[in-house]
Every structure is written in C-alpha cells, then in structure tokens.
Amino acid sequence: MIIRKENIGNVTCIKGEWFLADGKNIKINTNNTNSRKLLGAPLELIIYPSLLCDQNCDFCYIQNKTKGAMSKETVQNIKNYILEKKIFAITILGGEPLLPVASKISQEFSQFAYENEVICNLTTNGANLQEHINWIKKYDVKLTVSIEGTKDIHNKITHSTSYDNVLNNLKALDKKLPFSVSTIINRKNINNLYKLRCELLKFHNLETWLLLYAALCGNLKRNRDIIITLDEFFKTVDELKGNVPITVNAPFYFKHNNSKLPASNFDKLFVGCSAGKTKAEILPNGDIYPCCFMFDFPTFKMGNINKKGNWWEKIQKEFNVRPKKCINNCKYAKICTGCIGYTINAGVEEDDRCPYCQN
C-alpha cells in the first residue's frame, strides 16, 4: 500500500510494511489495536466551486442551489490545506462546475492539482463542455460526464433540452481524450439503459460507465416514487455488464459482489462509504461536511476551511459510524455500516435496505 507520511495520524493499529510516496518505506509493528484515528488528513477532498446548475435533475442531492461562487480566500485556503496535508486527490463537483460562474475556479484547481501531482477528477453534465476540453486535457483531468438515458429520457429527468448538445460535445471529446460516463439508475430510466449502452458503444475513448444508486436526499425526497430497490439495481447492473466496462457505486454492493473481507484495520477504511474515513466535502462558502447527503443538516457541519481548528480530527471523533445490526450470520456484520446519509434523510435508526439482511 502506498501512503504519504503526512496522511498517517495514529497508525498504531496497522501492522506490516507501507510504502511512502517518496519511495521510502515505513514499518509499523505493534499490538495496540484500539486506535480509532487512522489518517491524519483525508486522502481526497470533494470541492464545490458553485452550487448553481443549468439543470434540475429529479435526484439532485443539492436542494439549495444558492447563487455565487467560491471566494478567492476559500480557494487559497483549500490549496494551502492540500499542500500542507499532502492530499492525494480532489474531485470537482457542483452544481455545474463548467458554468461561467464556476469554470475559472474549476480550471484553477485543475491547474494547481496538475502542478502539484494531485489527482484531479471533475464531473459535469457536459452541456458546456466543448469550450473547456483543451485545458481539461492539458491538466490531465479525469473527466466524468452525466448522461441519464437516451434523448427523451435524459431530457425528462434533467428537466432540460441538453441531450443533443451533450452528445455532440462527447463526440468532440472522444477524438481528444479518455472520459467516463455516469448514470443514476432510477424508475424513469431503468428500461432505457440498454439503448443508452448502444449509444455508449460508439465511443472509442470511453473508459468506464459508472452506474450509481439513487440516494434519498435533495430532490429525491419529493420524488421517492422513482427510487428502485437494491435488488432491482443489482439485477440491472448484472444484465448490463459486457461490452462497456462498468463501475458501480451503490450501498451493499460489496456484499452482492462477494468481496473479500479487509485484512487489516487500515483496509477497513476502503470498505463501504468513505465519508469521514478517507474524504471530506467543501462547499463554496468553505463549510466542511463528511458527505453531500448531509448538506441539509447543519448538525453535521464539521468546520470551515477559512477558520482555525482541526476539523478532520472532529470528523474522526464525532462521525463514528457503528456497524449496523446484521442478521442471517452475515460475514460482513462487523464492518457493514450501511449509509448514514440515508438514515438521516429517511429518519430511521439504521440503513435497513440491504437485500441480504431481510427477514
């Protein structure tokens, strides 16, 4: 495992040999397995230059699309934190990060990441993509474009007329650099995904098709009827596999995939949700949350990048997700937490959606 020294907090529960980013290695050999704090800083920051968007998707997790963009002070403080803590990766989201209000900030972060050997990801709806392709390629940005179905379905879900424009932009993009496509599977597009796959097969530079499960937050609180069950989601994913490389982001997918159990406490960081374990999310005003599913709940604000204080330590101490109650002797019982964002938004004590732990 490769890790930077500055990302290691109290690692006394890790055994074995770990290689640092500079090529040197560090050996940790201790019997203390009671430590909870594993990382001295997140491995990834999710950055929101603006919450404004030119679409209004049925499942968008941003309810309050406030006007304005990230200030110069906030941008600089995020940069300082990335350098100080040796952050591995950033992901630029929104809102729409390529709108005029946010695009210069997105480009600035991309250039900064490139110059400091930080991985940079950016997700866009693709409607404003073509004029930004050159700097996206120049700064080696890992690009993902959201497409929710073929023309009528996509436009209906996004409440826009953007499909033709997005497709034309992807054709221009396909000639210049690799990219990924993301789709949130829901009741409105579940029967349209095979047609969409046929469209995606036409692209030569498509790296992966990211399939996501619709999370109960934001706009979905008033559109609950479009949420499918996890059984339906897993079945659909299995049927879509082949020809197009697929990546999946869904709760309990590691169970469906029969993934191996983590070999160490450090490996547990990379099982299930990364909120508060390896990532943090920063809003345009500098407020910091463990996860975007909690933006509507100020209780889960862990700090502000423009103010003093060890907000990551606060996340480590306060955002302690305990394993959910598993039944049927599930082998993942000690590590499975489900999605805490779902429990908060649904007003339930624990994530009870797991299809493998039903009575």
Short mmCIF file of C-alpha atoms in Angstrom, two decimals:
data_model
loop_
_atom_site.label_atom_id
_atom_site.label_comp_id
_atom_site.label_asym_id
_atom_site.label_seq_id
_atom_site.Cartn_x
_atom_site.Cartn_y
_atom_site.Cartn_z
CA MET A 1 0.00 0.00 0.00
CA ILE A 2 1.32 3.45 -0.91
CA ILE A 3 0.61 6.27 1.54
CA ARG A 4 2.13 9.63 2.36
CA LYS A 5 3.62 10.21 5.78
CA GLU A 6 1.53 13.34 6.34
CA ASN A 7 -1.68 11.29 5.91
CA ILE A 8 -0.83 8.99 8.79
CA GLY A 9 -2.25 10.01 12.14
CA ASN A 10 -2.27 7.43 14.90
CA VAL A 11 -1.49 4.29 12.95
CA THR A 12 -0.68 2.06 15.89
CA CYS A 13 -3.32 -0.45 14.87
CA ILE A 14 -1.69 -1.09 11.50
CA LYS A 15 0.79 -3.91 11.15
CA GLY A 16 3.15 -4.56 8.29
CA GLU A 17 5.08 -2.56 5.76
CA TRP A 18 3.73 0.55 4.00
CA PHE A 19 5.47 2.41 1.21
CA LEU A 20 5.56 6.19 1.27
CA ALA A 21 5.02 8.33 -1.81
CA ASP A 22 8.71 9.25 -1.92
CA GLY A 23 9.65 5.58 -2.36
CA LYS A 24 10.85 5.02 1.20
CA ASN A 25 9.12 2.54 3.42
CA ILE A 26 7.84 2.57 6.98
CA LYS A 27 7.34 -0.46 9.17
CA ILE A 28 4.70 -0.49 11.88
CA ASN A 29 4.68 -3.39 14.30
CA THR A 30 2.61 -3.09 17.43
CA ASN A 31 -0.11 -4.98 19.24
CA ASN A 32 -2.19 -1.91 20.00
CA THR A 33 -5.44 -2.47 18.12
CA ASN A 34 -7.59 0.06 19.98
CA SER A 35 -6.74 3.14 17.92
CA ARG A 36 -9.63 4.69 16.01
CA LYS A 37 -7.81 7.51 14.28
CA LEU A 38 -6.01 6.11 11.25
CA LEU A 39 -5.47 9.08 8.96
CA GLY A 40 -4.11 12.46 9.95
CA ALA A 41 -5.88 14.02 6.95
CA PRO A 42 -8.34 12.92 4.27
CA LEU A 43 -6.98 11.27 1.16
CA GLU A 44 -9.49 13.14 -1.02
CA LEU A 45 -11.29 16.48 -0.95
CA ILE A 46 -14.59 16.97 -2.80
CA ILE A 47 -14.73 20.63 -3.87
CA TYR A 48 -17.84 22.59 -4.90
CA PRO A 49 -16.85 25.83 -6.71
CA SER A 50 -20.56 26.73 -7.00
CA LEU A 51 -23.94 25.14 -6.36
CA LEU A 52 -25.57 26.75 -9.40
CA CYS A 53 -26.65 24.44 -12.21
CA ASP A 54 -28.38 24.77 -15.58
CA GLN A 55 -30.32 21.56 -14.96
CA ASN A 56 -32.63 20.36 -12.18
CA CYS A 57 -32.34 16.58 -12.08
CA ASP A 58 -35.04 14.61 -10.29
CA PHE A 59 -32.43 13.06 -7.98
CA CYS A 60 -30.04 16.00 -7.43
CA TYR A 61 -28.65 15.99 -3.89
CA ILE A 62 -28.36 19.80 -3.85
CA GLN A 63 -31.67 21.35 -2.80
CA ASN A 64 -30.46 24.86 -2.04
CA LYS A 65 -28.73 25.99 -5.23
CA THR A 66 -27.50 29.26 -3.77
CA LYS A 67 -26.09 31.90 -6.09
CA GLY A 68 -22.47 32.90 -6.20
CA ALA A 69 -19.19 31.03 -6.26
CA MET A 70 -16.27 30.15 -4.04
CA SER A 71 -14.27 33.17 -2.89
CA LYS A 72 -10.55 33.68 -3.57
CA GLU A 73 -9.89 33.28 0.15
CA THR A 74 -11.62 29.89 0.24
CA VAL A 75 -9.83 28.72 -2.92
CA GLN A 76 -6.45 29.69 -1.47
CA ASN A 77 -7.14 28.08 1.91
CA ILE A 78 -8.11 24.83 0.19
CA LYS A 79 -4.88 24.95 -1.82
CA ASN A 80 -2.88 25.56 1.35
CA TYR A 81 -4.55 22.61 3.06
CA ILE A 82 -3.86 20.32 0.08
CA LEU A 83 -0.16 21.23 0.15
CA GLU A 84 0.16 21.05 3.92
CA LYS A 85 -1.57 17.68 4.27
CA LYS A 86 -0.33 16.13 1.02
CA ILE A 87 -3.84 15.35 -0.21
CA PHE A 88 -3.83 12.59 -2.85
CA ALA A 89 -6.85 13.62 -4.93
CA ILE A 90 -9.52 16.23 -5.44
CA THR A 91 -12.89 15.88 -7.13
CA ILE A 92 -14.60 18.97 -8.53
CA LEU A 93 -18.40 18.84 -8.44
CA GLY A 94 -21.37 21.18 -8.25
CA GLY A 95 -23.82 22.48 -9.16
CA GLU A 96 -22.28 22.52 -12.58
CA PRO A 97 -18.52 23.19 -12.39
CA LEU A 98 -18.26 24.32 -16.03
CA LEU A 99 -20.83 27.11 -15.85
CA PRO A 100 -19.31 30.60 -16.29
CA VAL A 101 -19.70 31.29 -12.57
CA ALA A 102 -17.57 28.26 -11.66
CA SER A 103 -15.42 27.32 -14.66
CA LYS A 104 -12.46 29.60 -13.89
CA ILE A 105 -12.29 28.20 -10.37
CA SER A 106 -12.53 24.65 -11.70
CA GLN A 107 -9.71 25.39 -14.12
CA GLU A 108 -7.62 26.97 -11.36
CA PHE A 109 -7.97 23.90 -9.13
CA SER A 110 -7.20 21.61 -12.08
CA GLN A 111 -4.01 23.51 -12.92
CA PHE A 112 -2.98 23.58 -9.25
CA ALA A 113 -3.54 19.82 -8.93
CA TYR A 114 -1.56 19.13 -12.10
CA GLU A 115 1.38 21.25 -10.99
CA ASN A 116 1.46 19.59 -7.56
CA GLU A 117 0.95 15.98 -8.68
CA VAL A 118 -2.50 15.69 -7.16
CA ILE A 119 -5.07 13.55 -8.97
CA CYS A 120 -7.93 15.73 -10.25
CA ASN A 121 -11.40 14.42 -11.08
CA LEU A 122 -14.24 16.52 -12.46
CA THR A 123 -17.88 15.60 -13.04
CA THR A 124 -20.01 17.70 -15.41
CA ASN A 125 -23.38 17.47 -17.12
CA GLY A 126 -21.50 18.07 -20.38
CA ALA A 127 -23.68 20.88 -21.71
CA ASN A 128 -20.84 23.44 -21.52
CA LEU A 129 -18.00 21.00 -22.14
CA GLN A 130 -16.62 21.79 -25.58
CA GLU A 131 -15.08 25.18 -24.78
CA HIS A 132 -13.16 23.64 -21.85
CA ILE A 133 -11.78 20.48 -23.48
CA ASN A 134 -8.33 21.95 -24.12
CA TRP A 135 -7.49 22.81 -20.50
CA ILE A 136 -9.12 19.59 -19.26
CA LYS A 137 -6.69 17.70 -21.50
CA LYS A 138 -3.72 19.95 -20.65
CA TYR A 139 -4.11 19.42 -16.90
CA ASP A 140 -4.83 15.69 -17.17
CA VAL A 141 -8.26 15.94 -15.54
CA LYS A 142 -10.12 12.65 -15.04
CA LEU A 143 -13.45 13.61 -16.61
CA THR A 144 -16.90 12.13 -15.98
CA VAL A 145 -19.99 13.25 -17.91
CA SER A 146 -23.51 12.58 -16.58
CA ILE A 147 -25.97 11.05 -19.04
CA GLU A 148 -29.26 9.73 -17.70
CA GLY A 149 -30.66 7.93 -20.76
CA THR A 150 -31.26 8.48 -24.44
CA LYS A 151 -32.68 11.80 -25.61
CA ASP A 152 -36.28 11.86 -24.32
CA ILE A 153 -35.45 10.13 -21.03
CA HIS A 154 -32.36 12.24 -20.33
CA ASN A 155 -34.17 15.50 -21.02
CA LYS A 156 -37.13 14.45 -18.90
CA ILE A 157 -35.00 13.51 -15.89
CA THR A 158 -32.76 16.58 -16.09
CA HIS A 159 -35.64 18.97 -16.94
CA SER A 160 -33.58 20.34 -19.82
CA THR A 161 -33.09 20.04 -23.56
CA SER A 162 -29.38 19.34 -23.26
CA TYR A 163 -29.07 15.81 -24.69
CA ASP A 164 -28.15 16.68 -28.30
CA ASN A 165 -25.63 19.24 -27.11
CA VAL A 166 -24.08 16.80 -24.62
CA LEU A 167 -23.80 14.07 -27.24
CA ASN A 168 -22.14 16.43 -29.73
CA ASN A 169 -19.70 17.54 -27.04
CA LEU A 170 -18.86 13.91 -26.26
CA LYS A 171 -18.17 13.26 -29.94
CA ALA A 172 -15.69 16.14 -29.94
CA LEU A 173 -14.22 14.91 -26.65
CA ASP A 174 -13.90 11.34 -27.93
CA LYS A 175 -11.35 12.48 -30.51
CA LYS A 176 -9.07 14.06 -27.89
CA LEU A 177 -9.02 12.26 -24.53
CA PRO A 178 -10.48 9.41 -22.45
CA PHE A 179 -13.54 10.02 -20.31
CA SER A 180 -16.19 8.25 -18.24
CA VAL A 181 -19.98 8.46 -18.23
CA SER A 182 -22.13 8.28 -15.10
CA THR A 183 -25.80 7.32 -14.86
CA ILE A 184 -28.03 7.21 -11.79
CA ILE A 185 -30.39 4.25 -12.21
CA ASN A 186 -33.98 5.01 -11.28
CA ARG A 187 -37.57 4.15 -12.21
CA LYS A 188 -37.60 6.59 -15.14
CA ASN A 189 -34.56 5.21 -16.97
CA ILE A 190 -34.23 1.59 -15.87
CA ASN A 191 -35.87 0.29 -19.08
CA ASN A 192 -33.89 2.65 -21.28
CA LEU A 193 -30.37 1.70 -20.25
CA TYR A 194 -29.85 -0.92 -22.97
CA LYS A 195 -30.46 1.76 -25.62
CA LEU A 196 -28.07 4.07 -23.81
CA ARG A 197 -25.45 1.32 -23.75
CA CYS A 198 -25.73 1.06 -27.54
CA GLU A 199 -25.01 4.80 -27.79
CA LEU A 200 -22.01 4.49 -25.48
CA LEU A 201 -20.55 1.66 -27.55
CA LYS A 202 -19.99 4.17 -30.36
CA PHE A 203 -17.31 5.97 -28.36
CA HIS A 204 -13.71 4.80 -28.64
CA ASN A 205 -12.31 6.65 -25.62
CA LEU A 206 -14.93 5.68 -23.04
CA GLU A 207 -13.03 4.30 -20.03
CA THR A 208 -15.93 3.26 -17.83
CA TRP A 209 -19.67 3.58 -17.35
CA LEU A 210 -20.32 4.49 -13.73
CA LEU A 211 -23.70 3.21 -12.52
CA LEU A 212 -25.00 4.77 -9.33
CA TYR A 213 -27.88 4.04 -6.99
CA ALA A 214 -30.26 6.94 -6.35
CA ALA A 215 -29.71 8.28 -2.82
CA LEU A 216 -32.62 9.53 -0.71
CA CYS A 217 -31.66 13.19 -0.29
CA GLY A 218 -32.16 16.53 -2.00
CA ASN A 219 -34.76 16.41 -4.79
CA LEU A 220 -35.43 12.71 -4.25
CA LYS A 221 -37.24 13.50 -1.02
CA ARG A 222 -40.12 14.70 -3.17
CA ASN A 223 -39.52 12.17 -5.95
CA ARG A 224 -39.36 8.97 -3.91
CA ASP A 225 -41.50 7.10 -6.40
CA ILE A 226 -38.58 6.89 -8.85
CA ILE A 227 -36.29 5.05 -6.40
CA ILE A 228 -35.84 1.38 -7.26
CA THR A 229 -34.96 -1.37 -4.81
CA LEU A 230 -31.38 -2.55 -4.43
CA ASP A 231 -32.45 -5.95 -5.77
CA GLU A 232 -33.65 -4.25 -8.96
CA PHE A 233 -30.45 -2.22 -9.13
CA PHE A 234 -28.13 -5.21 -8.74
CA LYS A 235 -30.10 -7.24 -11.29
CA THR A 236 -29.95 -4.38 -13.81
CA VAL A 237 -26.20 -3.92 -13.31
CA ASP A 238 -25.57 -7.62 -13.86
CA GLU A 239 -27.62 -7.57 -17.07
CA LEU A 240 -25.76 -4.52 -18.42
CA LYS A 241 -22.29 -5.98 -17.95
CA GLY A 242 -20.31 -6.80 -21.05
CA ASN A 243 -19.00 -4.72 -23.98
CA VAL A 244 -18.92 -1.49 -21.94
CA PRO A 245 -16.66 -1.54 -18.84
CA ILE A 246 -18.82 -0.85 -15.79
CA THR A 247 -18.05 0.62 -12.36
CA VAL A 248 -20.67 0.55 -9.61
CA ASN A 249 -21.36 2.90 -6.71
CA ALA A 250 -24.15 1.56 -4.52
CA PRO A 251 -24.71 0.62 -0.88
CA PHE A 252 -24.02 -3.02 -0.03
CA TYR A 253 -22.57 -3.73 -3.47
CA PHE A 254 -19.55 -5.33 -1.84
CA LYS A 255 -21.95 -7.96 -0.49
CA HIS A 256 -23.53 -8.56 -3.88
CA ASN A 257 -20.04 -8.81 -5.35
CA ASN A 258 -18.95 -11.17 -2.56
CA SER A 259 -15.89 -9.01 -1.91
CA LYS A 260 -13.09 -10.21 0.33
CA LEU A 261 -13.06 -9.08 3.95
CA PRO A 262 -10.43 -6.42 4.74
CA ALA A 263 -7.20 -7.91 6.03
CA SER A 264 -6.40 -5.07 8.46
CA ASN A 265 -7.97 -2.12 10.23
CA PHE A 266 -6.35 0.13 7.64
CA ASP A 267 -8.01 -1.81 4.83
CA LYS A 268 -11.38 -1.20 6.52
CA LEU A 269 -11.07 2.45 5.56
CA PHE A 270 -11.64 1.45 1.95
CA VAL A 271 -14.69 -0.76 2.54
CA GLY A 272 -18.12 0.80 2.07
CA CYS A 273 -18.71 4.52 2.49
CA SER A 274 -15.67 6.80 2.50
CA ALA A 275 -17.41 9.68 4.33
CA GLY A 276 -15.37 10.76 7.32
CA LYS A 277 -12.90 7.93 6.73
CA THR A 278 -10.94 8.98 3.66
CA LYS A 279 -12.78 12.02 2.25
CA ALA A 280 -14.36 15.34 3.19
CA GLU A 281 -16.53 17.73 1.15
CA ILE A 282 -16.14 21.53 0.99
CA LEU A 283 -19.00 23.84 -0.04
CA PRO A 284 -18.50 27.19 -1.84
CA ASN A 285 -18.60 29.10 1.48
CA GLY A 286 -15.91 26.84 2.95
CA ASP A 287 -18.19 24.74 5.16
CA ILE A 288 -16.98 21.16 5.55
CA TYR A 289 -19.15 18.03 5.73
CA PRO A 290 -18.34 14.32 5.75
CA CYS A 291 -20.79 13.72 2.88
CA CYS A 292 -23.02 15.62 0.46
CA PHE A 293 -26.05 13.69 1.75
CA MET A 294 -25.75 15.76 4.95
CA PHE A 295 -25.70 19.24 3.42
CA ASP A 296 -29.27 19.87 4.58
CA PHE A 297 -28.34 19.07 8.20
CA PRO A 298 -26.14 21.78 9.86
CA THR A 299 -25.50 19.42 12.78
CA PHE A 300 -23.08 17.55 10.54
CA LYS A 301 -21.07 20.63 9.59
CA MET A 302 -17.60 19.80 10.90
CA GLY A 303 -15.89 23.14 10.40
CA ASN A 304 -14.91 25.73 7.80
CA ILE A 305 -11.74 25.80 5.74
CA ASN A 306 -11.41 29.56 6.40
CA LYS A 307 -11.37 29.16 10.18
CA LYS A 308 -8.81 27.70 12.56
CA GLY A 309 -9.36 24.29 14.07
CA ASN A 310 -8.67 20.64 13.31
CA TRP A 311 -11.91 19.80 11.56
CA TRP A 312 -10.61 16.43 10.36
CA GLU A 313 -9.95 15.39 13.94
CA LYS A 314 -13.50 16.47 14.75
CA ILE A 315 -14.83 14.23 11.98
CA GLN A 316 -12.74 11.35 13.30
CA LYS A 317 -14.09 11.81 16.82
CA GLU A 318 -17.73 12.71 16.17
CA PHE A 319 -18.57 10.99 12.89
CA ASN A 320 -18.13 7.49 14.22
CA VAL A 321 -20.44 5.18 12.30
CA ARG A 322 -21.06 1.92 14.12
CA PRO A 323 -21.79 -1.33 12.28
CA LYS A 324 -25.47 -1.88 11.53
CA LYS A 325 -27.33 -4.81 13.00
CA CYS A 326 -26.88 -7.66 10.54
CA ILE A 327 -28.85 -10.86 10.62
CA ASN A 328 -28.54 -14.23 8.90
CA ASN A 329 -24.94 -14.57 10.15
CA CYS A 330 -23.67 -12.16 7.51
CA LYS A 331 -19.88 -12.35 7.23
CA TYR A 332 -19.69 -8.56 6.84
CA ALA A 333 -21.54 -7.91 10.12
CA LYS A 334 -18.57 -6.29 11.90
CA ILE A 335 -17.72 -3.83 9.12
CA CYS A 336 -21.03 -3.03 7.43
CA THR A 337 -22.48 0.35 8.38
CA GLY A 338 -24.88 1.00 5.54
CA CYS A 339 -25.34 4.65 4.54
CA ILE A 340 -25.64 7.09 7.44
CA GLY A 341 -26.79 9.77 4.97
CA TYR A 342 -29.77 7.58 4.12
CA THR A 343 -30.69 7.06 7.79
CA ILE A 344 -30.62 10.81 8.43
CA ASN A 345 -32.72 11.71 5.41
CA ALA A 346 -35.15 8.81 5.91
CA GLY A 347 -35.47 9.41 9.65
CA VAL A 348 -34.60 5.82 10.59
CA GLU A 349 -32.11 4.40 13.07
CA GLU A 350 -30.12 2.32 10.61
CA ASP A 351 -29.90 1.51 6.92
CA ASP A 352 -32.36 -1.35 6.51
CA ARG A 353 -32.20 -1.60 2.70
CA CYS A 354 -29.66 -4.42 2.48
CA PRO A 355 -31.30 -7.21 0.43
CA TYR A 356 -29.10 -9.80 2.15
CA CYS A 357 -30.24 -8.96 5.68
CA GLN A 358 -34.02 -9.01 5.24
CA ASN A 359 -36.28 -11.04 7.47
#
